[in-house]
Coordinates of N, CA and C in Angstrom, one line a residue:
M14 N -86.7 -4.2 59.5 CA -85.9 -5.4 59.5 C -84.9 -5.4 58.4
P15 N -83.6 -5.6 58.6 CA -82.6 -5.5 57.5 C -82.8 -6.6 56.6
P16 N -82.5 -6.4 55.3 CA -82.7 -7.5 54.3 C -81.7 -8.6 54.5
R17 N -82.1 -9.8 54.1 CA -81.2 -10.9 54.3 C -80.1 -10.8 53.2
P18 N -79.0 -11.5 53.5 CA -77.9 -11.6 52.5 C -78.4 -12.3 51.2
A19 N -77.7 -12.0 50.1 CA -78.1 -12.6 48.9 C -78.1 -14.1 49.0
R20 N -79.1 -14.8 48.4 CA -79.2 -16.2 48.4 C -79.1 -16.8 47.0
R21 N -78.7 -18.1 47.0 CA -78.5 -18.7 45.6 C -79.9 -18.7 44.9
T22 N -79.8 -18.3 43.7 CA -81.1 -18.4 42.8 C -80.7 -19.0 41.5
Q23 N -81.7 -19.4 40.8 CA -81.6 -20.0 39.5 C -82.6 -19.4 38.5
P24 N -82.3 -19.2 37.3 CA -83.2 -18.6 36.3 C -84.5 -19.3 36.2
A25 N -85.6 -18.6 36.1 CA -86.9 -19.2 35.9 C -86.9 -20.1 34.7
G26 N -87.5 -21.3 34.8 CA -87.6 -22.1 33.6 C -86.4 -22.8 33.2
S27 N -85.3 -22.7 34.0 CA -84.0 -23.3 33.6 C -84.1 -24.8 34.0
D28 N -83.4 -25.6 33.1 CA -83.2 -27.0 33.5 C -82.4 -27.2 34.7
G29 N -81.7 -26.1 35.1 CA -80.8 -26.2 36.3 C -81.6 -26.1 37.6
E30 N -82.9 -25.9 37.5 CA -83.8 -25.9 38.7 C -83.9 -27.4 39.2
T31 N -83.2 -27.7 40.3 CA -83.1 -29.1 40.7 C -83.6 -29.3 42.1
S32 N -84.1 -30.4 42.4 CA -84.5 -30.8 43.8 C -83.3 -31.3 44.5
R33 N -83.4 -31.5 45.8 CA -82.2 -31.9 46.5 C -81.7 -33.3 46.2
N34 N -82.5 -34.1 45.6 CA -82.0 -35.4 45.2 C -81.4 -35.4 43.7
G35 N -81.3 -34.2 43.2 CA -80.6 -34.0 41.9 C -81.6 -34.1 40.7
D36 N -82.8 -34.5 40.9 CA -83.8 -34.5 39.8 C -84.2 -33.1 39.4
S37 N -84.5 -32.8 38.1 CA -85.1 -31.6 37.7 C -86.6 -31.6 38.1
I38 N -87.2 -30.5 38.2 CA -88.6 -30.5 38.5 C -89.4 -31.2 37.4
A39 N -88.9 -31.2 36.1 CA -89.6 -31.9 35.1 C -89.5 -33.4 35.3
A40 N -88.3 -33.9 35.6 CA -88.1 -35.3 35.8 C -88.9 -35.8 37.0
T41 N -88.8 -35.0 38.1 CA -89.5 -35.4 39.3 C -91.0 -35.5 39.1
L42 N -91.6 -34.5 38.5 CA -93.0 -34.5 38.2 C -93.4 -35.7 37.4
R43 N -92.6 -36.0 36.4 CA -92.9 -37.2 35.5 C -92.8 -38.5 36.4
R44 N -91.8 -38.6 37.2 CA -91.7 -39.8 38.0 C -92.8 -39.9 39.0
L45 N -93.2 -38.8 39.7 CA -94.2 -38.9 40.7 C -95.6 -39.2 40.1
R46 N -95.8 -38.7 38.9 CA -97.1 -39.0 38.2 C -97.1 -40.5 37.8
R47 N -96.0 -41.0 37.3 CA -96.0 -42.4 36.9 C -96.1 -43.3 38.2
E48 N -95.5 -42.9 39.3 CA -95.6 -43.7 40.5 C -97.0 -43.7 41.0
A49 N -97.8 -42.7 40.7 CA -99.2 -42.6 41.1 C -100.1 -43.3 40.1
D50 N -99.4 -43.9 39.0 CA -100.1 -44.6 37.9 C -101.2 -43.8 37.3
L51 N -100.8 -42.5 37.0 CA -101.7 -41.6 36.3 C -101.2 -41.2 34.9
T52 N -102.1 -41.1 34.0 CA -101.7 -40.6 32.7 C -101.7 -39.1 32.8
L53 N -101.1 -38.4 31.8 CA -101.1 -37.0 31.7 C -102.5 -36.4 31.8
Q54 N -103.4 -37.0 31.1 CA -104.8 -36.5 31.0 C -105.5 -36.7 32.4
E55 N -105.2 -37.9 33.0 CA -105.9 -38.1 34.3 C -105.4 -37.1 35.4
L56 N -104.1 -36.8 35.4 CA -103.6 -35.8 36.3 C -104.1 -34.4 36.0
A57 N -104.2 -34.2 34.7 CA -104.7 -32.9 34.2 C -106.1 -32.6 34.7
D58 N -106.9 -33.7 34.6 CA -108.3 -33.6 35.1 C -108.4 -33.3 36.6
R59 N -107.5 -34.0 37.3 CA -107.5 -33.7 38.8 C -107.1 -32.3 39.1
C60 N -106.2 -31.8 38.3 CA -105.6 -30.5 38.6 C -106.4 -29.3 38.0
G61 N -107.2 -29.6 37.0 CA -107.9 -28.5 36.3 C -107.0 -27.8 35.4
L62 N -106.0 -28.5 34.8 CA -105.1 -28.0 33.9 C -105.2 -28.7 32.6
A63 N -104.7 -28.1 31.5 CA -104.6 -28.8 30.2 C -103.5 -29.8 30.2
S64 N -103.8 -30.9 29.6 CA -102.7 -32.0 29.5 C -101.5 -31.5 28.8
S65 N -101.7 -30.5 27.8 CA -100.6 -30.0 27.1 C -99.7 -29.1 28.0
T66 N -100.3 -28.5 29.0 CA -99.5 -27.7 30.0 C -98.6 -28.6 30.8
L67 N -99.2 -29.7 31.3 CA -98.4 -30.7 32.1 C -97.3 -31.3 31.2
S68 N -97.6 -31.6 30.0 CA -96.6 -32.2 29.1 C -95.4 -31.2 28.9
K69 N -95.7 -29.9 28.8 CA -94.6 -28.9 28.6 C -93.8 -28.8 29.9
I70 N -94.4 -28.9 31.0 CA -93.7 -28.9 32.3 C -92.8 -30.1 32.4
E71 N -93.3 -31.3 32.1 CA -92.6 -32.5 32.2 C -91.4 -32.6 31.2
N72 N -91.5 -31.8 30.1 CA -90.5 -31.8 29.1 C -89.5 -30.6 29.3
G73 N -89.7 -29.9 30.4 CA -88.8 -28.7 30.6 C -89.1 -27.5 29.7
Q74 N -90.2 -27.5 29.0 CA -90.6 -26.4 28.1 C -91.3 -25.3 28.8
M75 N -91.7 -25.5 30.0 CA -92.5 -24.5 30.7 C -92.2 -24.5 32.2
S76 N -92.0 -23.3 32.8 CA -91.7 -23.2 34.2 C -93.1 -23.0 34.9
P77 N -93.5 -23.9 35.8 CA -94.8 -23.8 36.4 C -94.9 -22.6 37.4
T78 N -96.0 -21.9 37.4 CA -96.2 -20.9 38.4 C -96.6 -21.5 39.8
Y79 N -96.6 -20.6 40.8 CA -97.0 -21.1 42.1 C -98.3 -21.7 42.1
D80 N -99.3 -21.1 41.5 CA -100.6 -21.7 41.4 C -100.6 -23.0 40.7
T81 N -99.9 -23.2 39.6 CA -99.8 -24.5 39.0 C -99.2 -25.5 39.8
M82 N -98.1 -25.2 40.5 CA -97.4 -26.1 41.4 C -98.4 -26.6 42.5
L83 N -99.2 -25.7 43.1 CA -100.2 -26.1 44.1 C -101.2 -27.0 43.5
R84 N -101.7 -26.8 42.3 CA -102.7 -27.6 41.7 C -102.1 -29.0 41.4
V85 N -100.9 -29.1 40.9 CA -100.3 -30.4 40.6 C -100.0 -31.2 41.8
A86 N -99.5 -30.5 42.9 CA -99.2 -31.2 44.1 C -100.5 -31.8 44.7
D87 N -101.6 -30.9 44.7 CA -102.9 -31.4 45.2 C -103.4 -32.5 44.4
G88 N -103.2 -32.5 43.1 CA -103.7 -33.6 42.2 C -103.0 -34.9 42.5
L89 N -101.8 -34.8 42.9 CA -101.0 -36.0 43.3 C -101.1 -36.4 44.7
G90 N -101.9 -35.5 45.5 CA -102.0 -35.8 46.9 C -100.7 -35.6 47.7
L91 N -99.9 -34.7 47.3 CA -98.6 -34.4 47.9 C -98.5 -33.0 48.3
D92 N -97.5 -32.7 49.1 CA -97.2 -31.3 49.5 C -96.4 -30.7 48.3
M93 N -96.5 -29.4 48.1 CA -95.8 -28.7 47.0 C -94.3 -29.0 47.0
A94 N -93.7 -29.0 48.2 CA -92.3 -29.2 48.3 C -91.9 -30.6 47.8
D95 N -92.8 -31.5 47.8 CA -92.5 -32.9 47.3 C -92.1 -32.9 45.9
L96 N -92.6 -31.9 45.1 CA -92.3 -31.8 43.7 C -90.8 -31.4 43.5
F97 N -90.1 -30.9 44.6 CA -88.7 -30.6 44.5 C -87.8 -31.5 45.2
T98 N -88.3 -32.1 46.3 CA -87.5 -33.1 47.0 C -87.6 -34.4 46.4
G99 N -88.8 -34.7 45.7 CA -89.0 -36.0 45.0 C -89.4 -37.0 46.0
T100 N -89.7 -36.7 47.3 CA -90.1 -37.6 48.3 C -91.2 -37.1 49.0
S101 N -91.9 -37.9 49.8 CA -93.0 -37.5 50.7 C -92.8 -38.2 52.0
S102 N -93.2 -37.5 53.1 CA -93.1 -38.1 54.4 C -94.5 -38.5 54.9
K103 N -94.6 -39.5 55.8 CA -96.0 -39.9 56.2 C -96.5 -38.8 57.2
D104 N -97.8 -38.6 57.1 CA -98.5 -37.7 58.0 C -98.7 -38.3 59.3
V105 N -97.8 -38.1 60.2 CA -97.9 -38.6 61.6 C -97.9 -37.5 62.6
G106 N -98.3 -37.8 63.8 CA -98.4 -36.8 64.9 C -97.0 -36.6 65.4
G107 N -96.9 -35.5 66.2 CA -95.6 -35.1 66.8 C -94.5 -34.7 65.9
R108 N -94.8 -34.3 64.7 CA -93.8 -33.9 63.7 C -93.2 -32.5 64.1
R109 N -91.9 -32.3 63.7 CA -91.3 -31.1 63.8 C -90.1 -30.9 62.8
T110 N -89.9 -29.8 62.3 CA -88.7 -29.6 61.5 C -88.2 -28.1 61.7
V111 N -86.9 -27.9 61.5 CA -86.3 -26.6 61.6 C -85.7 -26.3 60.2
T112 N -85.9 -25.1 59.7 CA -85.3 -24.7 58.5 C -84.3 -23.6 58.9
R113 N -83.0 -23.8 58.7 CA -82.0 -22.8 59.0 C -82.0 -21.7 57.9
R114 N -81.5 -20.6 58.3 CA -81.4 -19.4 57.4 C -80.8 -19.8 56.1
G115 N -81.6 -19.5 55.0 CA -81.1 -19.7 53.7 C -81.1 -21.1 53.2
Q116 N -81.6 -22.1 54.0 CA -81.6 -23.5 53.7 C -82.9 -24.1 53.2
G117 N -83.8 -23.2 52.8 CA -85.1 -23.7 52.3 C -84.9 -24.1 50.8
I118 N -85.8 -24.7 50.2 CA -85.8 -25.1 48.8 C -86.2 -23.9 48.0
L119 N -85.3 -23.5 47.0 CA -85.5 -22.3 46.2 C -86.2 -22.6 44.9
R120 N -87.1 -21.7 44.5 CA -87.8 -21.8 43.3 C -88.1 -20.4 42.8
R121 N -87.8 -20.2 41.5 CA -88.0 -18.8 40.9 C -89.0 -18.9 39.8
T122 N -90.0 -18.1 39.8 CA -91.0 -18.0 38.6 C -90.8 -16.6 38.0
E123 N -91.7 -16.4 37.1 CA -91.6 -15.1 36.4 C -91.9 -13.9 37.3
H124 N -92.7 -14.1 38.3 CA -93.2 -13.0 39.1 C -92.6 -13.0 40.6
Y125 N -92.3 -14.2 41.0 CA -91.8 -14.3 42.4 C -90.6 -15.3 42.5
S126 N -89.8 -15.1 43.6 CA -88.8 -16.0 44.0 C -89.2 -16.6 45.3
Y127 N -89.2 -17.9 45.5 CA -89.7 -18.5 46.7 C -88.5 -19.2 47.4
E128 N -88.5 -19.2 48.7 CA -87.8 -20.1 49.5 C -88.8 -20.9 50.3
M129 N -88.9 -22.2 50.0 CA -89.9 -23.1 50.7 C -89.4 -23.5 52.0
L130 N -90.1 -23.2 53.1 CA -89.7 -23.5 54.4 C -90.4 -24.7 54.9
A131 N -89.8 -25.5 55.9 CA -90.4 -26.7 56.4 C -90.7 -27.7 55.3
A132 N -89.8 -27.7 54.2 CA -90.0 -28.5 53.1 C -89.9 -30.0 53.3
E133 N -89.3 -30.4 54.4 CA -89.1 -31.8 54.7 C -90.4 -32.5 55.1
L134 N -91.4 -31.7 55.6 CA -92.7 -32.2 56.0 C -93.7 -32.2 54.9
S135 N -94.3 -33.4 54.6 CA -95.3 -33.5 53.6 C -96.7 -33.5 54.2
G136 N -97.6 -33.0 53.4 CA -99.0 -33.0 53.9 C -99.3 -31.9 54.9
K137 N -98.5 -30.8 54.9 CA -98.8 -29.7 55.9 C -100.1 -29.1 55.6
Q138 N -100.7 -28.5 56.6 CA -102.0 -27.9 56.5 C -101.9 -26.5 55.9
F139 N -100.7 -25.9 56.0 CA -100.4 -24.6 55.3 C -99.0 -24.6 54.8
I140 N -98.7 -23.7 53.8 CA -97.4 -23.7 53.2 C -96.7 -22.4 53.5
P141 N -95.6 -22.4 54.2 CA -94.9 -21.2 54.5 C -93.8 -20.9 53.5
L142 N -93.7 -19.7 53.0 CA -92.8 -19.3 51.9 C -92.1 -18.0 52.3
L143 N -90.8 -17.9 52.1 CA -90.1 -16.6 52.2 C -90.0 -16.2 50.7
T144 N -90.7 -15.1 50.4 CA -90.9 -14.7 49.0 C -90.4 -13.4 48.7
T145 N -89.6 -13.3 47.6 CA -89.2 -12.0 47.0 C -90.1 -11.7 45.8
I146 N -90.7 -10.6 45.8 CA -91.6 -10.2 44.7 C -90.8 -9.5 43.6
E147 N -90.7 -10.2 42.5 CA -89.9 -9.7 41.4 C -90.7 -8.8 40.5
A148 N -92.0 -9.0 40.4 CA -92.9 -8.2 39.5 C -93.0 -6.8 40.0
G149 N -92.8 -5.8 39.1 CA -92.8 -4.4 39.5 C -94.1 -3.7 39.0
S150 N -94.9 -4.4 38.3 CA -96.1 -3.8 37.8 C -97.2 -4.9 37.6
I151 N -98.5 -4.5 37.8 CA -99.6 -5.4 37.6 C -99.7 -5.8 36.2
E152 N -99.2 -5.0 35.3 CA -99.2 -5.4 33.9 C -98.4 -6.6 33.6
A153 N -97.5 -7.0 34.5 CA -96.7 -8.2 34.3 C -97.5 -9.5 34.4
F154 N -98.7 -9.4 35.0 CA -99.6 -10.6 35.1 C -100.6 -10.6 34.0
P155 N -100.7 -11.7 33.3 CA -101.8 -11.8 32.3 C -103.2 -11.7 32.9
S156 N -103.3 -12.2 34.1 CA -104.6 -12.1 34.8 C -104.3 -12.3 36.3
L157 N -105.3 -12.0 37.1 CA -105.2 -12.2 38.5 C -105.3 -13.7 38.9
V158 N -104.6 -14.1 39.9 CA -104.5 -15.5 40.3 C -105.7 -15.9 41.2
R159 N -106.3 -17.0 41.0 CA -107.4 -17.5 41.8 C -107.3 -19.0 42.1
H160 N -107.5 -19.3 43.3 CA -107.6 -20.7 43.7 C -108.3 -20.8 45.0
S161 N -108.7 -22.0 45.5 CA -109.4 -22.1 46.7 C -108.4 -21.9 47.9
G162 N -108.9 -21.7 49.1 CA -108.0 -21.6 50.2 C -108.0 -20.1 50.7
E163 N -107.0 -19.9 51.6 CA -106.8 -18.6 52.2 C -105.3 -18.3 52.3
E164 N -104.9 -17.0 52.3 CA -103.5 -16.7 52.4 C -103.3 -15.5 53.4
F165 N -102.1 -15.5 53.9 CA -101.6 -14.4 54.8 C -100.2 -14.1 54.4
F166 N -99.9 -12.8 54.4 CA -98.5 -12.4 54.2 C -98.1 -11.2 55.1
Y167 N -96.8 -11.2 55.5 CA -96.3 -10.2 56.4 C -95.1 -9.6 55.6
V168 N -95.1 -8.2 55.5 CA -94.0 -7.6 54.7 C -92.8 -7.5 55.6
L169 N -91.7 -8.0 55.1 CA -90.4 -8.0 55.8 C -89.6 -6.8 55.4
S170 N -89.5 -6.5 54.1 CA -88.8 -5.4 53.6 C -89.4 -4.9 52.3
G171 N -89.1 -3.6 51.9 CA -89.6 -3.1 50.7 C -91.1 -2.7 50.8
Q172 N -91.6 -2.3 49.6 CA -93.0 -1.8 49.5 C -93.8 -2.8 48.6
V173 N -95.0 -3.2 49.0 CA -95.8 -4.2 48.3 C -97.2 -3.5 48.0
T174 N -97.6 -3.6 46.7 CA -98.9 -3.3 46.4 C -99.7 -4.5 46.1
L175 N -100.8 -4.7 46.9 CA -101.7 -5.9 46.7 C -102.8 -5.5 45.8
H176 N -103.0 -6.2 44.7 CA -104.1 -6.0 43.8 C -105.1 -7.2 44.0
T177 N -106.3 -6.9 44.3 CA -107.4 -7.9 44.4 C -108.6 -7.5 43.8
E178 N -109.5 -8.4 43.5 CA -110.9 -8.1 43.1 C -111.6 -7.4 44.3
H179 N -112.5 -6.6 43.9 CA -113.5 -6.0 44.9 C -112.8 -4.8 45.7
Y180 N -111.5 -4.7 45.7 CA -110.9 -3.7 46.5 C -109.9 -2.9 45.7
A181 N -109.7 -1.6 46.1 CA -108.6 -0.8 45.4 C -107.3 -1.3 45.8
P182 N -106.3 -1.1 44.9 CA -104.9 -1.6 45.2 C -104.5 -1.0 46.6
T183 N -103.8 -1.8 47.4 CA -103.4 -1.4 48.7 C -101.9 -1.5 48.9
L184 N -101.3 -0.4 49.3 CA -99.8 -0.3 49.5 C -99.5 -0.8 50.9
L185 N -98.6 -1.7 51.1 CA -98.2 -2.2 52.4 C -96.7 -2.0 52.6
A186 N -96.3 -1.6 53.8 CA -94.9 -1.3 54.1 C -94.4 -2.4 55.1
P187 N -93.1 -2.4 55.4 CA -92.6 -3.4 56.4 C -93.3 -3.3 57.7
G188 N -93.7 -4.5 58.2 CA -94.5 -4.6 59.4 C -96.0 -4.7 59.2
D189 N -96.5 -4.3 57.9 CA -97.9 -4.5 57.6 C -98.1 -5.9 57.1
S190 N -99.4 -6.3 57.2 CA -99.7 -7.7 56.8 C -101.1 -7.7 56.3
C191 N -101.5 -8.8 55.6 CA -102.8 -8.9 55.0 C -103.2 -10.4 55.0
Y192 N -104.5 -10.6 55.2 CA -105.1 -12.0 55.2 C -106.3 -11.9 54.2
F193 N -106.3 -12.9 53.2 CA -107.4 -12.7 52.2 C -107.8 -14.1 51.7
D194 N -109.0 -14.1 51.1 CA -109.6 -15.3 50.4 C -108.9 -15.5 49.1
S195 N -108.3 -16.7 48.9 CA -107.5 -16.9 47.7 C -108.4 -17.1 46.5
S196 N -109.7 -17.3 46.6 CA -110.6 -17.5 45.5 C -110.9 -16.1 44.8
M197 N -110.5 -15.1 45.6 CA -110.6 -13.7 45.0 C -109.4 -13.4 44.2
G198 N -109.5 -13.0 43.0 CA -108.4 -12.7 42.1 C -107.4 -11.8 42.8
H199 N -106.1 -12.2 42.8 CA -105.1 -11.4 43.5 C -103.7 -11.5 42.9
A200 N -102.9 -10.5 43.2 CA -101.5 -10.5 42.7 C -100.7 -9.4 43.5
C201 N -99.5 -9.7 43.8 CA -98.6 -8.7 44.5 C -97.5 -8.2 43.6
V202 N -97.2 -6.9 43.8 CA -96.1 -6.3 43.0 C -95.3 -5.5 43.9
S203 N -94.0 -5.4 43.6 CA -93.1 -4.6 44.4 C -93.2 -3.1 43.9
S204 N -93.3 -2.2 44.9 CA -93.6 -0.8 44.5 C -92.4 0.1 44.9
G205 N -91.4 -0.4 45.4 CA -90.2 0.4 45.9 C -89.1 0.2 44.9
E206 N -87.9 0.7 45.3 CA -86.7 0.7 44.4 C -86.2 -0.7 44.3
E207 N -86.3 -1.5 45.4 CA -85.8 -2.9 45.4 C -87.0 -3.9 45.5
P208 N -86.8 -5.1 45.1 CA -87.9 -6.1 45.2 C -88.2 -6.3 46.7
A209 N -89.5 -6.4 47.0 CA -90.0 -6.5 48.3 C -89.8 -8.0 48.8
Q210 N -89.7 -8.2 50.1 CA -89.6 -9.5 50.6 C -90.7 -9.7 51.7
I211 N -91.5 -10.8 51.6 CA -92.6 -11.1 52.5 C -92.5 -12.5 53.0
L212 N -93.1 -12.7 54.2 CA -93.3 -14.1 54.6 C -94.8 -14.4 54.2
W213 N -94.9 -15.4 53.3 CA -96.2 -15.7 52.7 C -96.7 -17.1 53.2
I214 N -97.9 -17.2 53.7 CA -98.4 -18.5 54.2 C -99.7 -18.7 53.5
G215 N -99.9 -19.9 52.9 CA -101.1 -20.2 52.2 C -101.6 -21.6 52.7
S216 N -103.0 -21.7 52.7 CA -103.5 -23.0 53.1 C -103.3 -24.0 51.9
R217 N -103.2 -25.3 52.3 CA -102.7 -26.3 51.4 C -103.8 -26.7 50.4
V218 N -105.1 -26.7 50.8 CA -106.2 -27.2 50.0 C -106.4 -26.3 48.8
V219 N -106.3 -26.9 47.6 CA -106.5 -26.2 46.4 C -107.5 -26.9 45.5
A220 N -108.4 -26.1 44.9 CA -109.3 -26.6 43.9 C -109.3 -25.6 42.7
P221 N -109.3 -26.1 41.5 CA -109.3 -25.2 40.4 C -110.5 -24.3 40.3
L222 N -110.4 -23.1 40.0 CA -111.5 -22.2 39.9 C -111.4 -21.5 38.5
T223 N -112.6 -21.2 38.0 CA -112.6 -20.5 36.7 C -112.5 -19.0 36.9
G224 N -112.2 -18.3 35.8 CA -112.2 -16.9 35.8 C -110.8 -16.3 35.7

């Protein structure tokens, strides 16, 4: 499959990371927390995160990872995309949404660049992401990521090495896919000359895990 044309991106941790309504992720998170009538400590307890971590995110001093965004959204009872749109839709039957090429919500972290698909729908049972893997070495990760749920990804372009607990690192090429338990420590790195691109789908339910 040929690679997609270059899409707009923004530096990780930049105050320029904005949701569609113009709020930064920091301001949006602070507003959503206050609307839920939660203190920093109360939300931190729900998410299994340190209150100091949430404070840094709300003040634009830290760029949240994918795992952190999942935990915060779950703690607020929202979809992860709601942290960027600043809104949430009611969970009703007969829903449908179309995401046109290159029109998803973009988010860049230290290890991955995401395009959130179907972002208009809140409370989805799974989260679809078009993901570019920026990390080129497992050493880029301080530790493997763990959270509840399950994940699936399909390699669109490039070479991906999947690192997990209990298994040897596995190299995947375009057309290969993998399904795994998210509570098992895991991380993906690009192993080719260019960053790999994958369609990544994860279940929505997240609970903090130790380790």
